[in-house]
Tab-separated table of C-alpha atoms in Angstrom:
chain	number	residue	atom	x	y	z
A	264	MET	CA	26.739	83.690	-14.089
A	265	LYS	CA	26.784	82.127	-10.889
A	266	ALA	CA	29.832	82.619	-9.165
A	267	LYS	CA	31.857	79.200	-8.331
A	268	PRO	CA	31.519	78.400	-4.286
A	269	LYS	CA	34.985	78.815	-2.287
A	270	VAL	CA	36.753	75.578	-2.508
A	271	THR	CA	37.991	74.642	1.227
A	272	ARG	CA	40.912	72.665	2.053
A	273	LYS	CA	40.283	70.322	5.197
A	274	ARG	CA	42.831	70.339	7.977
A	275	THR	CA	44.419	66.905	7.955
A	276	SER	CA	45.310	66.999	11.339
A	277	GLN	CA	43.733	68.360	14.531
A	278	LYS	CA	44.509	71.411	16.565
A	279	ARG	CA	46.752	70.156	19.683
A	280	ALA	CA	46.221	70.842	22.892
A	281	LYS	CA	48.468	73.101	24.302
A	282	THR	CA	51.529	72.078	26.575
A	283	PHE	CA	53.830	74.967	26.284
A	284	THR	CA	53.371	78.640	27.084
A	285	GLY	CA	55.726	81.505	26.387
A	286	ALA	CA	56.501	85.135	25.424
A	287	HIS	CA	57.344	87.077	22.564
A	288	ALA	CA	60.034	89.917	22.333
A	289	LEU	CA	62.081	92.153	20.335
A	290	LEU	CA	65.722	92.325	20.695
A	291	LEU	CA	67.838	95.830	20.891
A	292	PHE	CA	71.600	95.179	20.324
A	293	PRO	CA	73.646	98.302	21.686
A	294	SER	CA	76.785	96.762	19.779
A	295	GLY	CA	76.295	96.902	15.963
A	296	GLU	CA	79.359	94.025	16.190
A	297	ASP	CA	76.844	91.943	17.860
A	298	HIS	CA	74.012	92.568	15.628
A	299	LYS	CA	76.107	91.645	12.664
A	300	ALA	CA	77.255	88.348	14.298
A	301	THR	CA	73.835	87.312	15.293
A	302	LEU	CA	72.431	87.501	12.131
A	303	ASP	CA	75.482	85.550	10.747
A	304	LEU	CA	74.884	82.805	13.006
A	305	MET	CA	70.830	82.586	12.569
A	306	ARG	CA	72.170	82.466	8.559
A	307	ARG	CA	74.763	79.726	9.479
A	308	PHE	CA	72.312	77.989	11.365
A	309	SER	CA	69.086	78.407	8.898
A	310	ALA	CA	71.796	76.802	6.291
A	311	ALA	CA	72.488	73.999	8.957
A	312	VAL	CA	68.622	73.129	9.421
A	313	ARG	CA	68.229	72.726	5.353
A	314	TYR	CA	71.581	70.583	5.227
A	315	ALA	CA	70.284	68.294	8.161
A	316	TYR	CA	66.553	67.774	6.827
A	317	ASN	CA	68.179	66.436	3.243
A	318	ARG	CA	70.119	64.187	5.341
A	319	LEU	CA	67.627	62.896	7.291
A	320	LEU	CA	65.428	62.246	3.817
A	321	GLU	CA	68.529	60.049	3.097
A	322	GLY	CA	68.208	58.362	6.209
A	323	GLN	CA	71.064	59.623	8.269
A	324	THR	CA	70.699	59.809	11.864
A	325	ARG	CA	70.863	62.566	14.390
A	326	GLU	CA	73.934	61.122	16.242
A	327	ASN	CA	76.013	61.241	12.858
A	328	LEU	CA	74.905	64.467	11.981
A	329	LYS	CA	75.618	66.462	15.122
A	330	ARG	CA	78.802	64.719	15.406
A	331	GLN	CA	81.633	67.724	16.482
A	332	ASP	CA	83.611	66.287	13.330
A	333	GLY	CA	80.655	66.095	11.068
A	334	PRO	CA	79.532	68.463	8.457
A	335	LEU	CA	77.307	70.695	10.536
A	336	CYS	CA	79.830	71.763	12.940
A	337	PHE	CA	82.727	71.933	10.120
A	338	PHE	CA	80.955	73.789	7.342
A	339	SER	CA	78.184	76.011	9.277
A	340	ARG	CA	81.004	76.549	12.156
A	341	LEU	CA	78.452	75.357	14.763
A	342	ASN	CA	79.122	74.100	18.192
A	343	THR	CA	77.768	70.715	18.790
A	344	ARG	CA	74.653	71.862	20.771
A	345	HIS	CA	73.785	74.630	17.717
A	346	ALA	CA	74.302	71.477	15.152
A	347	ASP	CA	72.116	68.988	17.563
A	348	ASP	CA	69.530	71.832	17.631
A	349	ALA	CA	69.602	72.204	13.702
A	350	VAL	CA	68.981	68.340	13.161
A	351	LEU	CA	66.090	68.655	15.995
A	352	LYS	CA	64.646	71.674	14.001
A	353	ALA	CA	64.996	69.939	10.934
A	354	GLN	CA	63.115	66.637	12.334
A	355	ALA	CA	60.181	68.879	13.299
A	356	VAL	CA	59.601	70.158	9.783
A	357	LEU	CA	59.945	66.654	8.707
A	358	ASP	CA	57.551	65.246	10.865
A	359	SER	CA	54.811	68.273	10.419
A	360	ALA	CA	55.304	67.679	6.647
A	361	ARG	CA	54.308	63.805	7.057
A	362	GLU	CA	51.571	64.605	9.535
A	363	ARG	CA	49.815	66.803	7.241
A	364	GLY	CA	50.083	64.211	4.127
A	365	GLU	CA	52.454	66.650	2.016
A	366	ASP	CA	55.472	64.945	0.066
A	367	PRO	CA	58.642	65.837	2.543
A	368	ARG	CA	60.884	66.236	-0.583
A	369	LYS	CA	58.566	69.219	-1.982
A	370	VAL	CA	59.224	71.164	1.306
A	371	ALA	CA	60.147	74.786	0.824
A	372	PHE	CA	62.116	76.242	3.336
A	373	GLY	CA	60.915	80.020	3.393
A	374	GLY	CA	57.450	79.495	2.792
A	375	ARG	CA	55.697	77.395	-0.471
A	376	LYS	CA	53.516	80.487	-1.044
A	377	LEU	CA	56.427	82.864	-1.158
A	378	PHE	CA	58.293	80.407	-3.196
A	379	GLU	CA	55.550	79.974	-5.866
A	380	THR	CA	55.040	83.671	-5.889
A	381	LEU	CA	58.551	84.276	-6.449
A	382	LYS	CA	58.532	81.916	-9.268
A	383	ARG	CA	55.921	83.057	-11.181
A	384	GLY	CA	58.242	86.401	-11.703
A	385	HIS	CA	54.645	88.193	-12.057
A	386	LEU	CA	56.424	91.099	-9.731
A	387	SER	CA	58.996	93.925	-10.344
A	388	GLY	CA	60.619	96.961	-8.782
A	389	LYS	CA	59.412	97.658	-4.647
A	390	PRO	CA	57.036	95.039	-4.730
A	391	LEU	CA	59.755	92.247	-5.734
A	392	LYS	CA	62.313	93.972	-3.311
A	393	GLU	CA	59.958	93.345	-0.206
A	394	LEU	CA	59.010	89.791	-1.399
A	395	LYS	CA	62.661	88.655	-1.589
A	396	ARG	CA	63.400	90.139	1.447
A	397	GLU	CA	60.627	88.302	3.119
A	398	TRP	CA	61.748	85.193	1.387
A	399	ARG	CA	65.373	85.763	2.307
A	400	GLU	CA	64.526	86.625	6.199
A	401	LYS	CA	62.142	83.629	6.360
A	402	ARG	CA	64.834	81.134	4.539
A	403	GLN	CA	67.936	82.777	6.494
A	404	GLY	CA	66.420	84.206	9.706
A	405	THR	CA	66.226	81.128	12.100
A	406	LEU	CA	68.054	80.385	15.318
A	407	TYR	CA	66.555	77.717	18.189
A	408	SER	CA	67.894	76.593	20.947
A	409	ARG	CA	66.297	74.273	23.283
A	410	GLY	CA	66.134	74.379	27.174
A	411	ASP	CA	67.833	72.602	29.561
A	412	LYS	CA	68.278	72.558	33.420
A	413	THR	CA	71.329	71.166	33.558
A	414	LYS	CA	72.731	74.158	31.343
A	415	GLY	CA	71.531	76.826	33.290
A	416	GLY	CA	68.130	76.809	31.618
A	417	ASN	CA	69.568	77.100	28.250
A	418	LEU	CA	73.001	77.044	27.031
A	419	ASN	CA	73.258	78.559	23.658
A	420	LEU	CA	70.626	81.403	23.948
A	421	ARG	CA	70.429	82.297	27.855
A	422	LEU	CA	68.257	84.843	29.692
A	423	LEU	CA	70.309	87.190	32.274
A	424	VAL	CA	69.114	90.172	34.612
A	425	LYS	CA	71.447	92.965	34.835
A	426	GLU	CA	70.630	96.077	36.960
A	427	GLY	CA	66.942	95.032	36.437
A	428	ALA	CA	66.926	94.475	32.728
A	429	LEU	CA	66.701	91.372	30.890
A	430	TRP	CA	69.308	90.242	28.704
A	431	LEU	CA	69.534	87.532	26.319
A	432	ARG	CA	73.227	86.337	25.848
A	433	ILE	CA	73.995	84.483	22.441
A	434	ASN	CA	76.716	81.965	22.223
A	435	LEU	CA	78.261	82.580	19.025
A	436	GLY	CA	79.943	79.255	18.970
A	437	ASN	CA	83.556	80.337	18.701
A	438	GLY	CA	84.169	81.077	22.449
A	439	SER	CA	82.437	84.997	22.528
A	440	TYR	CA	78.983	86.209	23.335
A	441	ALA	CA	76.773	88.749	21.637
A	442	HIS	CA	74.164	90.556	24.141
A	443	ALA	CA	71.007	91.892	23.116
A	444	LEU	CA	68.159	93.773	25.482
A	445	VAL	CA	65.070	92.033	25.722
A	446	LYS	CA	61.949	94.363	24.966
A	447	THR	CA	58.450	92.945	25.746
A	448	SER	CA	55.491	93.947	28.022
A	449	HIS	CA	54.141	90.232	27.262
A	450	PRO	CA	52.674	89.162	30.884
A	451	ASN	CA	53.981	85.729	30.291
A	452	LEU	CA	57.451	87.462	31.301
A	453	ASN	CA	56.123	87.304	34.820
A	454	ALA	CA	56.650	83.459	34.648
A	455	LEU	CA	60.321	83.927	33.895
A	456	LEU	CA	61.209	86.907	36.221
A	457	LYS	CA	58.777	87.514	38.677
A	458	VAL	CA	59.350	86.591	42.747
A	459	PHE	CA	56.990	84.589	44.350
A	460	PRO	CA	57.878	84.442	48.072
A	461	TRP	CA	54.821	82.126	49.111
A	462	ARG	CA	56.317	79.462	46.097
A	463	GLY	CA	59.826	80.158	46.556
A	464	SER	CA	62.208	81.904	44.189
A	465	ASN	CA	61.101	79.374	41.402
A	466	GLN	CA	60.980	81.580	38.537
A	467	ARG	CA	63.002	80.283	35.435
A	468	VAL	CA	65.659	82.741	35.198
A	469	TYR	CA	66.682	82.632	38.977
A	470	ALA	CA	66.131	78.838	39.187
A	471	SER	CA	67.845	77.762	35.955
A	472	LEU	CA	64.587	76.063	34.760
A	473	PRO	CA	64.375	75.309	31.066
A	474	TYR	CA	63.092	77.163	28.560
A	475	ASN	CA	63.160	76.981	24.918
A	476	VAL	CA	64.379	80.042	22.898
A	477	GLU	CA	63.832	80.619	18.876
A	478	LEU	CA	65.002	83.979	17.088
A	479	SER	CA	63.448	84.975	13.872
A	480	LEU	CA	64.065	88.044	11.549
A	481	LYS	CA	61.332	90.161	10.680
A	482	ASP	CA	61.872	93.763	8.713
A	483	GLY	CA	65.312	93.830	9.654
A	484	LYS	CA	64.504	93.323	13.354
A	485	VAL	CA	65.255	90.502	15.324
A	486	TYR	CA	62.566	88.716	17.595
A	487	ALA	CA	62.719	86.102	20.102
A	488	THR	CA	60.234	83.677	21.279
A	489	PHE	CA	60.651	81.917	24.499
A	490	THR	CA	58.756	78.787	25.378
A	491	TRP	CA	58.404	76.513	28.220
A	492	LEU	CA	56.774	73.559	29.552
A	493	LEU	CA	53.548	73.860	31.793
A	494	ARG	CA	54.833	73.739	35.127
A	495	THR	CA	51.938	71.182	36.262
A	496	LEU	CA	53.673	68.739	33.368
A	497	GLU	CA	57.052	69.389	34.968
A	498	ILE	CA	56.163	68.199	37.894
A	499	LEU	CA	54.491	65.054	36.920
A	500	LEU	CA	57.710	64.421	34.916
A	501	ARG	CA	60.223	65.247	37.779
A	502	LEU	CA	58.489	62.891	40.483
A	503	GLU	CA	61.041	60.666	42.062
A	504	ARG	CA	58.761	57.829	42.346
A	505	PRO	CA	56.537	58.206	39.092
A	506	PHE	CA	52.925	56.752	39.203
A	507	LEU	CA	50.476	56.323	36.039
A	508	VAL	CA	48.711	59.245	35.431
A	509	ASN	CA	45.988	59.742	32.847
A	510	VAL	CA	46.238	63.266	31.314
A	511	ASN	CA	43.257	64.486	29.035
A	512	LEU	CA	43.961	67.985	27.414
A	513	PRO	CA	41.010	70.010	25.871
A	514	LEU	CA	41.828	72.288	22.623
A	515	LYS	CA	42.451	75.161	24.746
A	516	PRO	CA	43.527	74.513	28.313
A	517	LYS	CA	42.410	77.431	30.778
A	518	GLY	CA	44.415	75.527	33.973
A	519	PHE	CA	44.868	72.639	35.237
A	520	LEU	CA	42.898	69.871	37.825
A	521	TRP	CA	43.563	66.835	39.776
A	522	THR	CA	40.676	64.777	39.246
A	523	ARG	CA	39.134	61.262	39.722
A	524	GLN	CA	38.397	58.896	36.983
A	525	SER	CA	34.510	59.403	35.905
A	526	VAL	CA	32.321	56.484	36.084
A	527	ARG	CA	32.001	54.208	33.058
A	528	ALA	CA	30.072	51.078	32.113
A	529	TYR	CA	32.639	48.650	31.527
A	530	GLU	CA	31.511	45.993	28.515
A	531	GLY	CA	33.617	43.288	29.831
A	532	VAL	CA	35.772	42.945	26.843
A	533	VAL	CA	39.495	43.258	27.199
A	534	ILE	CA	41.518	44.569	24.018
A	535	PRO	CA	45.252	43.568	23.901
A	536	GLY	CA	47.595	46.341	22.701
A	537	GLU	CA	51.046	47.526	22.304
A	538	ASP	CA	52.265	51.038	23.645
A	539	PRO	CA	55.147	53.256	21.904
A	540	MET	CA	57.840	51.198	23.530
A	541	GLY	CA	56.908	47.650	22.707
A	542	ARG	CA	55.088	46.873	25.737
A	543	PRO	CA	51.999	45.108	25.650
A	544	PHE	CA	49.138	46.267	27.486
A	545	TYR	CA	45.223	45.711	27.823
A	546	TRP	CA	42.449	47.860	27.331
A	547	PHE	CA	39.060	47.607	29.301
A	548	ALA	CA	36.470	48.644	26.903
A	549	SER	CA	33.870	50.663	28.209
A	550	ARG	CA	31.430	53.618	27.751
A	551	PRO	CA	30.938	56.636	29.827
A	552	LEU	CA	27.681	57.174	31.443
A	553	LYS	CA	25.631	60.428	30.706
A	554	GLU	CA	26.115	61.876	33.835
A	555	VAL	CA	29.140	64.011	34.210
A	556	GLU	CA	30.125	64.282	37.463
A	557	GLU	CA	32.019	67.753	38.979
A	558	GLY	CA	35.621	66.777	40.157
A	559	THR	CA	35.557	64.025	37.388
A	560	ASP	CA	38.014	63.969	34.229
A	561	ARG	CA	35.169	64.328	31.625
A	562	TRP	CA	33.942	67.329	33.732
A	563	ALA	CA	37.182	69.007	33.740
A	564	VAL	CA	37.805	68.705	30.276
A	565	ALA	CA	34.439	69.866	29.583
A	566	GLN	CA	35.181	73.048	31.564
A	567	GLY	CA	38.356	73.559	29.535
A	568	PHE	CA	40.999	72.136	32.072
A	569	VAL	CA	43.774	69.761	31.967
A	570	SER	CA	42.529	66.665	33.716
A	571	ALA	CA	45.354	64.507	35.552
A	572	THR	CA	43.895	61.330	36.954
A	573	PRO	CA	46.114	58.651	39.185
A	574	LEU	CA	45.515	55.167	37.988
A	575	ARG	CA	45.451	52.357	40.401
A	576	LEU	CA	46.202	49.311	37.718
A	577	ASP	CA	49.089	49.835	35.424
A	578	LEU	CA	47.534	48.329	32.085
A	579	THR	CA	51.485	47.342	31.077
A	580	ASP	CA	51.818	44.898	34.126
A	581	GLU	CA	51.085	41.558	32.752
A	582	THR	CA	51.590	39.868	36.289
A	583	ARG	CA	49.222	41.920	38.167
A	584	LEU	CA	46.435	41.462	35.139
A	585	GLN	CA	46.502	37.894	34.606
A	586	PRO	CA	44.127	37.303	37.748
A	587	THR	CA	42.115	39.796	36.298
A	588	LEU	CA	41.984	38.151	32.929
A	589	ALA	CA	41.312	34.781	34.717
A	590	HIS	CA	38.210	36.236	36.560
A	591	ASP	CA	36.591	37.311	33.366
């Protein structure tokens, strides 16, 4: 009898280009009380994410859910910042489910695969105990805090340097804090701490640049993942006098390059459209020429670089487009 060929599931979404970078670390708690308090906060935050997810499905808004007198703050005993981050985390799960074409009502917090395995009930003894522990850690062991430059880099999960060691200060939401030693040899840690004299002291911890932090629980240990926006994109977003930049992202960026636009053969067709903010724009239909010149956006992406190309014409500015359209 011939073996049946493996059925592979097609991915419904392409792999996204990397716009964030980060580091992963183990957290060591000198104080047992701090460790216990952090686990309790992670449990309450995880419950708040599940609650917020269900309310978002019902059509409730982020503004209502994060209110100080709302259920997230009251029942989960979270500060408003923790509550807001729980809503953002829930929204990310919801968006991900919709992007994959899955029914958002069937999302299983803790993992669908683990849930189905536990539901079958075919395990017993130590394997069942281990599976239940893993399920519980995934379902109850999350804490997320987004970065904010106006809040010292991160309000609720802040990195501090004490006597040459890196610590994480965890806001417990009741006016008190827990402290954990950050243990990692990840190479990206330099981007958080290392001093670059020729660039100025612009490392994140000292300059209070924003970084996101997410805590997770595995095998009874607490881990932290630190992520931050790529430096070049930060600069683009902070320009006092912004200009239009065409950014192209390869699947696995290895660097960044300012580029010029590659030569294109225009088809003489103008296609009207609308951007996400509802503003009309016009796209000049074109096809790239076969030759790819060094220094152009196409060349940079082909080499694995993020390319940023300043644009000379704002395709959302109808007043400047009218002469062009009239000429055509």
